[in-house]
CSV table of C-alpha atoms in Angstrom, one decimal:
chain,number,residue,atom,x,y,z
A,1,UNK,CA,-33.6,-81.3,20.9
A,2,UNK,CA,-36.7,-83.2,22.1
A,3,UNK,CA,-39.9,-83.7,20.5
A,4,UNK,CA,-43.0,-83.9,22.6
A,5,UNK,CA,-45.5,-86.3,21.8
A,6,UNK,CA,-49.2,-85.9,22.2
A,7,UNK,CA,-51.6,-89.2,23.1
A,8,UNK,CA,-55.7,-88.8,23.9
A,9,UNK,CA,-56.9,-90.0,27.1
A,10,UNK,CA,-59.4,-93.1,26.6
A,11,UNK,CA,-62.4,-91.7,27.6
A,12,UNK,CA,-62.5,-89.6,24.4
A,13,UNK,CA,-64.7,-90.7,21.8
A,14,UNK,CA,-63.4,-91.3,18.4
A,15,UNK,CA,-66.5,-92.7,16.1
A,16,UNK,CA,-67.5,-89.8,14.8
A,17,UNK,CA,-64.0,-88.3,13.9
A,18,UNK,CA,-62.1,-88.5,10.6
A,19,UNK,CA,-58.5,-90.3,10.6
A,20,UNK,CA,-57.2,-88.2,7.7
A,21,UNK,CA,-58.2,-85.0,9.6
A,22,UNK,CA,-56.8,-86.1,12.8
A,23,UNK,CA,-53.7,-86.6,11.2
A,24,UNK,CA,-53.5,-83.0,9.5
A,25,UNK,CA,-54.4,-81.5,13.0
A,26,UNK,CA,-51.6,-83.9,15.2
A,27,UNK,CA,-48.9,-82.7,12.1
A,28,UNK,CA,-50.2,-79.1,12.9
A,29,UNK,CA,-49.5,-79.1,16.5
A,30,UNK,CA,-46.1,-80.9,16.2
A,31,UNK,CA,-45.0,-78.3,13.9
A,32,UNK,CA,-45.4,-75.5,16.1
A,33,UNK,CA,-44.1,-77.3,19.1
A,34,UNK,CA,-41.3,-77.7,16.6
A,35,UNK,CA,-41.1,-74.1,15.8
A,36,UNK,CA,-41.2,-72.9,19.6
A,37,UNK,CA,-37.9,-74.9,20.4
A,38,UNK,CA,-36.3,-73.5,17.6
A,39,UNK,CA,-37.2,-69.9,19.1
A,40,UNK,CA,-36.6,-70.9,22.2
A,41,UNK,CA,-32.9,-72.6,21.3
A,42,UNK,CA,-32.5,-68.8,19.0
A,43,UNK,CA,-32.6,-66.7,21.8
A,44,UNK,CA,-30.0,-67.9,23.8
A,45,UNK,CA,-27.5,-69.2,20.2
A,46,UNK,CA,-28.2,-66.3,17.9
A,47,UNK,CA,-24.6,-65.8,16.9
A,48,UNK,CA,-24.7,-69.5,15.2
A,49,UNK,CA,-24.8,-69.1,11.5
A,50,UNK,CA,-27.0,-72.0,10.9
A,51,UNK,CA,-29.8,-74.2,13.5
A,52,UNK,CA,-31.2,-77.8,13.5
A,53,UNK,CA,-35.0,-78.1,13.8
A,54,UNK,CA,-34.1,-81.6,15.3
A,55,UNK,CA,-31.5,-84.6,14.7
A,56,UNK,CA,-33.9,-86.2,12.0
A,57,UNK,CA,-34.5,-83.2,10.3
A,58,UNK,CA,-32.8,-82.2,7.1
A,59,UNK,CA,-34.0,-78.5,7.1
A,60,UNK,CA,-31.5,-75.5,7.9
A,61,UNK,CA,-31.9,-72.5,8.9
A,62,UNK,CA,-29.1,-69.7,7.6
A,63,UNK,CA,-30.0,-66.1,8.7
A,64,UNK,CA,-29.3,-63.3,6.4
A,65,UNK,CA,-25.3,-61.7,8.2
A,66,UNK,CA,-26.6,-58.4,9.7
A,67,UNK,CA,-25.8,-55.4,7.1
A,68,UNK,CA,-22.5,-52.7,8.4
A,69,UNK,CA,-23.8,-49.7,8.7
A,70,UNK,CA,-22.7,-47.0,5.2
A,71,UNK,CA,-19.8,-46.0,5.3
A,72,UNK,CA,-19.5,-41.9,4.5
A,73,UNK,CA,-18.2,-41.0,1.1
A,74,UNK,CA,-17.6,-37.1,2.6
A,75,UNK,CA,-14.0,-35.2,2.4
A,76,UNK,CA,-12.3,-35.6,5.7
A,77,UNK,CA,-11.7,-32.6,7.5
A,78,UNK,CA,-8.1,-33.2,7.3
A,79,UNK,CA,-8.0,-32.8,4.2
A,80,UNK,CA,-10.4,-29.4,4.2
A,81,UNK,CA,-8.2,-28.6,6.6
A,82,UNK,CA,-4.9,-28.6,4.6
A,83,UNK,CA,-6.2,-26.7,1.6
A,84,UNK,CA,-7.6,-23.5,3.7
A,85,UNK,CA,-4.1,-23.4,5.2
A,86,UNK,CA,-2.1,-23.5,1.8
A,87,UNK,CA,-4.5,-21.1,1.0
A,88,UNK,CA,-3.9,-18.9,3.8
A,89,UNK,CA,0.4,-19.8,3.8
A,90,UNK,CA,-0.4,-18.7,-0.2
A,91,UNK,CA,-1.9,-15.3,1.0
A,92,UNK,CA,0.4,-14.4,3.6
A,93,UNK,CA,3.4,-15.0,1.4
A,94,UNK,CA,2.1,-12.9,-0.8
A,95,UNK,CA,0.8,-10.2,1.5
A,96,UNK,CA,4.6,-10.4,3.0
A,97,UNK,CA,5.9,-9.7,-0.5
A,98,UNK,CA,3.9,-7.0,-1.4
A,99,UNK,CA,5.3,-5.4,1.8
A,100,UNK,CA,8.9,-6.1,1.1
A,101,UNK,CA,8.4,-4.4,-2.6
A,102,UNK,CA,7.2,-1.3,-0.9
A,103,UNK,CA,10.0,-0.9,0.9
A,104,UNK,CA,12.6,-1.8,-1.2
A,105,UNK,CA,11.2,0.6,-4.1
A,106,UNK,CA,11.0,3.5,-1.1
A,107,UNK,CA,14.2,2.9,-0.3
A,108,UNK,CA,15.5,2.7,-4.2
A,109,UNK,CA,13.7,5.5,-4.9
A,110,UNK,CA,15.2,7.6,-2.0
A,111,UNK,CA,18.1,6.6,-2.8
A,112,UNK,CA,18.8,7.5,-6.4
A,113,UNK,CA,16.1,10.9,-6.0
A,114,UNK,CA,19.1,12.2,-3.5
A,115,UNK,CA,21.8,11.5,-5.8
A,116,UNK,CA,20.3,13.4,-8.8
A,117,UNK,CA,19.0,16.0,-6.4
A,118,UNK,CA,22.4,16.5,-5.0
A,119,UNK,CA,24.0,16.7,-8.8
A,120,UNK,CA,21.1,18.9,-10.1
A,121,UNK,CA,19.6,21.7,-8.0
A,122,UNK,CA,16.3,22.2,-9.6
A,123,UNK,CA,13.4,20.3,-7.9
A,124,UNK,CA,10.6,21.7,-10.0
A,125,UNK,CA,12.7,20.2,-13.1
A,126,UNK,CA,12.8,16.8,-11.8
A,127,UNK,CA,9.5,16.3,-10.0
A,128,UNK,CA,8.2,17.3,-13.5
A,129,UNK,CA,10.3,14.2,-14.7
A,130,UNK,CA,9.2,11.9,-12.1
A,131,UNK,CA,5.1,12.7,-13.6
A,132,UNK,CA,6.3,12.5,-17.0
A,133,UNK,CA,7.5,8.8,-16.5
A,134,UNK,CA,4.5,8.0,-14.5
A,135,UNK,CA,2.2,9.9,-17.3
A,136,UNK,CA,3.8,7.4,-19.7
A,137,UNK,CA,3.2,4.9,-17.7
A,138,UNK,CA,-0.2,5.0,-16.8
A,139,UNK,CA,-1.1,5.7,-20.5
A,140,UNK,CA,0.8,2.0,-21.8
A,141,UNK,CA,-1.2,0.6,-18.5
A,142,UNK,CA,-4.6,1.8,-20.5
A,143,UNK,CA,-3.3,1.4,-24.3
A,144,UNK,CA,-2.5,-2.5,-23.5
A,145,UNK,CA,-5.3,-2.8,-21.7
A,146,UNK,CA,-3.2,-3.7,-18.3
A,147,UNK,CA,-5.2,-1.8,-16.1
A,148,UNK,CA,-9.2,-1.2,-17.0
A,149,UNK,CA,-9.4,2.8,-18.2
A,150,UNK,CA,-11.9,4.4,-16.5
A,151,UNK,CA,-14.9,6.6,-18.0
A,152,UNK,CA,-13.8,10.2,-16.8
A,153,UNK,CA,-16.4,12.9,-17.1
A,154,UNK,CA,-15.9,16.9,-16.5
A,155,UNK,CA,-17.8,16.5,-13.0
A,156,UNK,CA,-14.7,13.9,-11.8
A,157,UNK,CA,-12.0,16.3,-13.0
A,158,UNK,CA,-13.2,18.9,-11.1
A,159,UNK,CA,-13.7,16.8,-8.2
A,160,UNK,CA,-10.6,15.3,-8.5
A,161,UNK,CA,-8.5,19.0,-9.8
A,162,UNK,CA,-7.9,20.3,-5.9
A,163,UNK,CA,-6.8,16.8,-4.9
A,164,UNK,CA,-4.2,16.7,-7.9
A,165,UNK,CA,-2.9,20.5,-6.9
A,166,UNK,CA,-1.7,19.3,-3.1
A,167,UNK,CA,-0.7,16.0,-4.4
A,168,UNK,CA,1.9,18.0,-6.9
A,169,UNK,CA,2.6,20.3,-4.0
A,170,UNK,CA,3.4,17.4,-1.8
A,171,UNK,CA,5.6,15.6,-4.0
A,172,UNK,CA,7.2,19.3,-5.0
A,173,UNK,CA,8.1,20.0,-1.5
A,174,UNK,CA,9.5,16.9,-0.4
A,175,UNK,CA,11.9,16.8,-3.4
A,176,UNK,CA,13.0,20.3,-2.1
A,177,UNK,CA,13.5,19.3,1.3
A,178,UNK,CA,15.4,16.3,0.1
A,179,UNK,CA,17.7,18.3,-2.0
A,180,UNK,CA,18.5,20.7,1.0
A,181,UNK,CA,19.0,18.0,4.2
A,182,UNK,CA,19.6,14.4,4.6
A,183,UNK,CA,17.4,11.8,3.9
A,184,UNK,CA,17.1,10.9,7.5
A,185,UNK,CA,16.3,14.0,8.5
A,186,UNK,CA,13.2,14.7,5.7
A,187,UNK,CA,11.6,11.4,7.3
A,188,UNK,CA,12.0,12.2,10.5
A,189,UNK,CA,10.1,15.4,10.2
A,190,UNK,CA,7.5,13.7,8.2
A,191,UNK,CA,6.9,11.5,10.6
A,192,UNK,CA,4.5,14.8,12.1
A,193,UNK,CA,2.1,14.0,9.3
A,194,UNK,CA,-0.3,12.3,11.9
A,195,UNK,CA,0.1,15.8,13.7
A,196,UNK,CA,-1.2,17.9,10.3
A,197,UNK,CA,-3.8,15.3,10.6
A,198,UNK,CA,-5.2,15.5,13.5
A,199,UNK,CA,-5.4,19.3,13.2
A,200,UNK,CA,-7.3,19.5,9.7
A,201,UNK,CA,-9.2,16.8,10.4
A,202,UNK,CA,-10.9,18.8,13.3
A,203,UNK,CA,-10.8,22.4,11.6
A,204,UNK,CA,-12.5,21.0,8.3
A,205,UNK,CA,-13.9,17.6,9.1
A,206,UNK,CA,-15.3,18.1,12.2
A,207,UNK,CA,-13.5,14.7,13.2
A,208,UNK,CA,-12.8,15.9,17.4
A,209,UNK,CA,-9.6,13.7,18.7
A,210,UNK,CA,-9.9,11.3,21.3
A,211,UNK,CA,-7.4,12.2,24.2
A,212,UNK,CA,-5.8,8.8,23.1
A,213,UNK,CA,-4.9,10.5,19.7
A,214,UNK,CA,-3.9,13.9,21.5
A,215,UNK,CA,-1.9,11.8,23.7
A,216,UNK,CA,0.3,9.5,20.8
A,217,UNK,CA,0.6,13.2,19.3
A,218,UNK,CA,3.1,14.2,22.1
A,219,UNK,CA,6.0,11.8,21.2
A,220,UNK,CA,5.7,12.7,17.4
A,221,UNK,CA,6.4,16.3,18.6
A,222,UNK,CA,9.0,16.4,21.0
A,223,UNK,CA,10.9,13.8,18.8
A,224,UNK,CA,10.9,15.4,16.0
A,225,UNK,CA,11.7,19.0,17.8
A,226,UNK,CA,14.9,16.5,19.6
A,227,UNK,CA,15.9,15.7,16.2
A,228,UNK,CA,15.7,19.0,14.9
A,229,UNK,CA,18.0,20.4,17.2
A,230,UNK,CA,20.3,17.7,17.0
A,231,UNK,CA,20.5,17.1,13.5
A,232,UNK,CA,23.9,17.8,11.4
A,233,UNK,CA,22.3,19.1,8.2
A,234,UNK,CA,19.9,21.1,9.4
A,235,UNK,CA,18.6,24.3,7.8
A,236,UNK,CA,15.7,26.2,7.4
A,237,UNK,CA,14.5,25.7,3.7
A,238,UNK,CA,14.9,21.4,4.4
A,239,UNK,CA,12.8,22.1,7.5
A,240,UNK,CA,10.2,23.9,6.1
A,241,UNK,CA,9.9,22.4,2.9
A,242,UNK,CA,9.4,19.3,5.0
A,243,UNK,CA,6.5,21.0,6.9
A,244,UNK,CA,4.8,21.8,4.1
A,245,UNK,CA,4.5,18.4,2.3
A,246,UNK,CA,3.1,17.3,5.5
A,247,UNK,CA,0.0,19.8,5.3
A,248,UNK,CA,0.0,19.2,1.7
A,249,UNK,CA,-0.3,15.7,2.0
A,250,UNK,CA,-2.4,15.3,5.1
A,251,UNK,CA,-4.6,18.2,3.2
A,252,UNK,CA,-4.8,15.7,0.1
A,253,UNK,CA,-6.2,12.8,2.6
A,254,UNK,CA,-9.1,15.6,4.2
A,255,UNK,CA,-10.0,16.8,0.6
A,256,UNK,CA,-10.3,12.8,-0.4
A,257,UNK,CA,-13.0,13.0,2.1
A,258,UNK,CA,-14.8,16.1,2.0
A,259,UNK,CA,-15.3,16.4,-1.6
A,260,UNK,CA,-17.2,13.2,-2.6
A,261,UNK,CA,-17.7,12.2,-5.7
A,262,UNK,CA,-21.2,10.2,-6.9
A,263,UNK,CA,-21.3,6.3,-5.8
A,264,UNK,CA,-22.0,5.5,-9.6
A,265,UNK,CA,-18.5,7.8,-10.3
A,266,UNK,CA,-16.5,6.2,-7.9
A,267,UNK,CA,-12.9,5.5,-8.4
A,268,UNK,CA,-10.7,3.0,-7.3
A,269,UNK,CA,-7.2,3.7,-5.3
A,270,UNK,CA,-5.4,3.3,-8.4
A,271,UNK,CA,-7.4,4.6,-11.1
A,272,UNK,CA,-7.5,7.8,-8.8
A,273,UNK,CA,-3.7,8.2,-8.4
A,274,UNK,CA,-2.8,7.2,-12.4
A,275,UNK,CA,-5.5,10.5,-12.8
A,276,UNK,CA,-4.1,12.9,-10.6
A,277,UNK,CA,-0.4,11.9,-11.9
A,278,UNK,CA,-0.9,12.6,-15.5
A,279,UNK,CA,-2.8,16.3,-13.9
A,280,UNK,CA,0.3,16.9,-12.0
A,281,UNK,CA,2.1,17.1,-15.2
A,282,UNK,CA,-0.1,18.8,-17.0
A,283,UNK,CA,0.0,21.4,-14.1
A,284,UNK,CA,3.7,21.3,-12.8
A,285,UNK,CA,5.4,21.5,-17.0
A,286,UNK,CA,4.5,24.9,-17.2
A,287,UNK,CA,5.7,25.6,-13.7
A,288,UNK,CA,9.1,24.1,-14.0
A,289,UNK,CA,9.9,25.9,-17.4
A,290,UNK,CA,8.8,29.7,-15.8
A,291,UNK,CA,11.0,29.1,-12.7
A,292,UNK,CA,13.9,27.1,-13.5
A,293,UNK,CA,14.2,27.0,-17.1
A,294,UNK,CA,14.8,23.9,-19.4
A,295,UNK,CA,17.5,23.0,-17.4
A,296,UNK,CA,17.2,18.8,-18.4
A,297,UNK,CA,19.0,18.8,-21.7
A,298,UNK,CA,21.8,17.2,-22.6
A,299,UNK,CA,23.9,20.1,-23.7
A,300,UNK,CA,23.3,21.8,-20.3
A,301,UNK,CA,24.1,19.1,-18.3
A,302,UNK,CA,27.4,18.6,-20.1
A,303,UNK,CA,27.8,22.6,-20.0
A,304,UNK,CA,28.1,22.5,-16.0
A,305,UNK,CA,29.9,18.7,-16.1
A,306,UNK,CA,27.5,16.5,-15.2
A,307,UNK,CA,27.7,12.8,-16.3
A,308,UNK,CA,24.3,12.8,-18.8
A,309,UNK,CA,23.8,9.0,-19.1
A,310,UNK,CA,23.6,8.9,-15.1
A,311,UNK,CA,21.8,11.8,-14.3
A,312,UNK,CA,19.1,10.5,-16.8
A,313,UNK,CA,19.4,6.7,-15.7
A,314,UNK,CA,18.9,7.5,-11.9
A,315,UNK,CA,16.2,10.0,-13.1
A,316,UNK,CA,14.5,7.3,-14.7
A,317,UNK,CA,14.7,5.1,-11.9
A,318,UNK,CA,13.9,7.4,-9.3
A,319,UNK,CA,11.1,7.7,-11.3
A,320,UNK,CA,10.0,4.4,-11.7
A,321,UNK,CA,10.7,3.3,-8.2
A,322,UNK,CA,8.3,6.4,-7.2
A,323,UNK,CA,5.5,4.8,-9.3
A,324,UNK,CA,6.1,1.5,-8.3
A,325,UNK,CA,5.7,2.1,-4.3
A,326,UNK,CA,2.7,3.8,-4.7
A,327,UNK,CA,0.9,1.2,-6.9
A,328,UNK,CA,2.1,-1.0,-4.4
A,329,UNK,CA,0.9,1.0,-1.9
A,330,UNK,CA,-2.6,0.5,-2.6
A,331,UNK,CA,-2.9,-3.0,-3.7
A,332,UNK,CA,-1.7,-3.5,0.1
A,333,UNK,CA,-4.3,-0.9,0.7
A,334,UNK,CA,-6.7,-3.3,-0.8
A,335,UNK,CA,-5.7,-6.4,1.1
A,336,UNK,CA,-5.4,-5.1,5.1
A,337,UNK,CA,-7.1,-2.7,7.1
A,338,UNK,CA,-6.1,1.0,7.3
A,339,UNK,CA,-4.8,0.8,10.7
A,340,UNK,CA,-2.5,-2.2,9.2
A,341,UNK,CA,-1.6,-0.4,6.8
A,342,UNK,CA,-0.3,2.8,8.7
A,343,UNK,CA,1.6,0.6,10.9
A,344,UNK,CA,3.0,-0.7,7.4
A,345,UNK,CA,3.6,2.9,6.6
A,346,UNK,CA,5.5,3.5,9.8
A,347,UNK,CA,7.8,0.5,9.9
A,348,UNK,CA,8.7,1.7,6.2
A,349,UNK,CA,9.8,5.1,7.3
A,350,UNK,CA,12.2,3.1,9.7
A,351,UNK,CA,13.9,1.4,7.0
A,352,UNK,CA,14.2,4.1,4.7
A,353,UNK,CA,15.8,6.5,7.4
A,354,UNK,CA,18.2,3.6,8.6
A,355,UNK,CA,19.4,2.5,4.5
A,356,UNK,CA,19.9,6.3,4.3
A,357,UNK,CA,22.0,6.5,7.1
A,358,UNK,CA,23.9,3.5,6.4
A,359,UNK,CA,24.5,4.0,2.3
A,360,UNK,CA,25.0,7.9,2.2
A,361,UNK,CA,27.1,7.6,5.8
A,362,UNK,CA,25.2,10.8,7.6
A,363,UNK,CA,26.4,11.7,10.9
A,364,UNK,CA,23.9,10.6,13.5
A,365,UNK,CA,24.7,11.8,17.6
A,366,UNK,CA,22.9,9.6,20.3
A,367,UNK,CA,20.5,12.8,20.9
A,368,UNK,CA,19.2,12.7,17.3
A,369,UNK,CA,19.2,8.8,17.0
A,370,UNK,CA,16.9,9.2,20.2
A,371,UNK,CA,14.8,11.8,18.8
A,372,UNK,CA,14.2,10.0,15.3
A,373,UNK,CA,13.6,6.7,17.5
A,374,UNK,CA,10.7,8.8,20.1
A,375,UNK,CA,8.8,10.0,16.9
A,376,UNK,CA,8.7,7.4,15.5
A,377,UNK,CA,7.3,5.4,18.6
A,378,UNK,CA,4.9,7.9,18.6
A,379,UNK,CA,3.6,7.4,14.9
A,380,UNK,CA,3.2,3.5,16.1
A,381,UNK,CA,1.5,4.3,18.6
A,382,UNK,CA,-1.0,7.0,16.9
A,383,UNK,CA,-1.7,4.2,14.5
A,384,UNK,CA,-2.6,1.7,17.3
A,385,UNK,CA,-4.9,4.1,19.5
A,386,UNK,CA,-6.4,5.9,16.4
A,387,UNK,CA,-9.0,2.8,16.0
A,388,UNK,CA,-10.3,3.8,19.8
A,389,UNK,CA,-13.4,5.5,19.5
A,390,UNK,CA,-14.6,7.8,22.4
A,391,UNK,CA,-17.6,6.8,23.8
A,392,UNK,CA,-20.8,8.6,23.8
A,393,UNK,CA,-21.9,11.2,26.6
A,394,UNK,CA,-24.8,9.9,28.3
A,395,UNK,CA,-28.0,12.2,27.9
């Protein structure tokens, strides 16, 4: 680096000017000539960690090493990313479990409700057994605390009494018509509940079909008339016994609706079913002793040779597998939509008619295999298109 030097041209006077204050001003000026090389020489060298003033100068210059930028102390999304899909993985397994308990206490409980409807002809007697286990049931689920017991007042029984009369009729009728035909056979004309449905729906809801619904009700129909006609073990008492759940059932599901009870009453899925299953009882014992007798003891089972310790066993299990679905019912209830649900319901009438056929060994023909298979297509698809709302007439 060069250092410019300043000299005074002759002509200037100097008498009347002070060395030491000449000498302060010279040092002055060569320290910012100084100071614009160094500038100067930065601009174009400013990745150097250190600079020289000039060769006989002892002074560095070290510049402070630019600062990095902070670096983010946040979870990665990665890792976000994993957890909500172990959480979802969790979820769906247990979703997927909850559906495969459903089915295989349906099928269980189909099972074993034939084979002690088949050994002992009174319905009555045993759907009375089947609400006796569940009474018991429900009342340990309250005692230990399992399940919260609700606060019932007079105003909820009586809201909740019709619902419990078609809900012991259902089950009452259904054990009849399973005592009388095959399992296959019950199902497959139970698969015209979306039929009763639609029909009560409109006479007492005011709930008009879209042609969509009309038109998934064809299928259900002529499938289950196919079937009908087709089927080995038909007779009349199975039939109608079958019919009659239906509108006992499907009447349950319109009541559910049309008699409300007060937001601050309101029950859950549950709570409401454990209710009406200790009522059942309460209204069915009476029944089954006037019609049929007490026809469940030991000594009378022995007195027409029945095997007591396995009429009572699959009783009890029947019974247990019948309380078992439904609660399971409803916690999936709680966890999809109603339209997944019925689609649920459908694919679980599938499986329980194919088990039957397969354990018990019932005669299907290709006719009545086709049947079963168009109404139940039709039950899918009145679960898909029931979701499609019509859309309002322009005024």
């Amino acid at each position: 680096m060069q250092s410019t030097a300043f000299t005074l041209p002759p002509s200037l006077p100097l008498r009347h000017t002070n060395p030491n204050r000449f000498n302060r001003s010279l040092n002055l000026l060569r320290l910012s000539a100084k100071s614009n090389d160094v500038a100067s020489s930065s601009s174009s060298s400013f990745t150097r960690q250190s600079w020289s003033l000039s060769p006989s100068s002892s002074f560095k210059f070290r510049p402070q090493p630019l600062l990095s930028p902070p670096k983010s102390t946040s979870v990665p999304e990665s890792a976000g990313q994993s957890a909500a899909d172990s959480s979802s993985l969790l979820k769906t397994l247990q979703l997927g479990s909850l559906f495969g308990l459903w089915y295989l206490f349906n099928i269980y409980f189909n099972i074993y409700n034939k084979q002690v409807l088949k050994a002992c002809h009174f319905p009555v007697t045993v759907t009375v057994v089947q609400f006796a286990v569940g009474t018991v049931l429900v009342s340990v689920m309250w005692a230990l605390n399992l399940y919260k017991r609700p606060k019932i007042t007079g105003a909820m029984l009586a809201a909740i009494f019709p619902l419990a009369v078609v809900h012991t009729l259902g089950n009452l009728f259904t054990n009849m018509s399973l005592g009388k035909v095959a399992v296959s056979f019950t199902h497959t004309i139970k698969a015209m509940e979306p039929f009763f449905s639609v029909i009560l729906s409109a006479m007492f809801l005011g709930e008009m079909p879209t042609p969509w619904v009309v038109g998934s009700l064809l299928p259900i129909v002529g499938g289950v008339a196919l079937a009908s006609v087709t089927e080995a073990s038909f007779n009349w008492a199975g039939f109608w016994s079958a019919m009659a759940s239906n509108v006992t059932n499907q009447s349950r599901n319109v009541l559910s609706k049309k008699v409300m009870v007060k937001q601050e009453e309101s029950l859950d899925n549950i709570t409401l079913f454990s209710i009406i299953t200790i009522m059942s009882f309460f209204l069915l014992a009476p029944a089954a002793i006037f019609m049929e007798g007490v026809k469940f003891t030991p000594a009378y089972l022995e007195s027409v040779g029945l095997n007591v310790r396995q009429v009572y066993t699959r009783s009890l299990l029947a019974a247990l597998c019948f309380h078992a679905y439904q609660q399971v019912s409803y916690m999936i209830l709680q966890r999809v939509s109603p339209v997944t649900h019925s689609v649920g319901n459908c694919v679980k009438r599938v499986v329980v008619i194919v088990s039957s056929v397969i354990i018990f060994k019932t005669a299907v023909s290709p006719l009545n295999a086709a049947g079963t298979a168009i109404a139940l297509a039709g039950v899918f698809l009145y679960s898909r298109v029931k979701r499609i709302k019509s859309k309002p007439k322009a005024v």
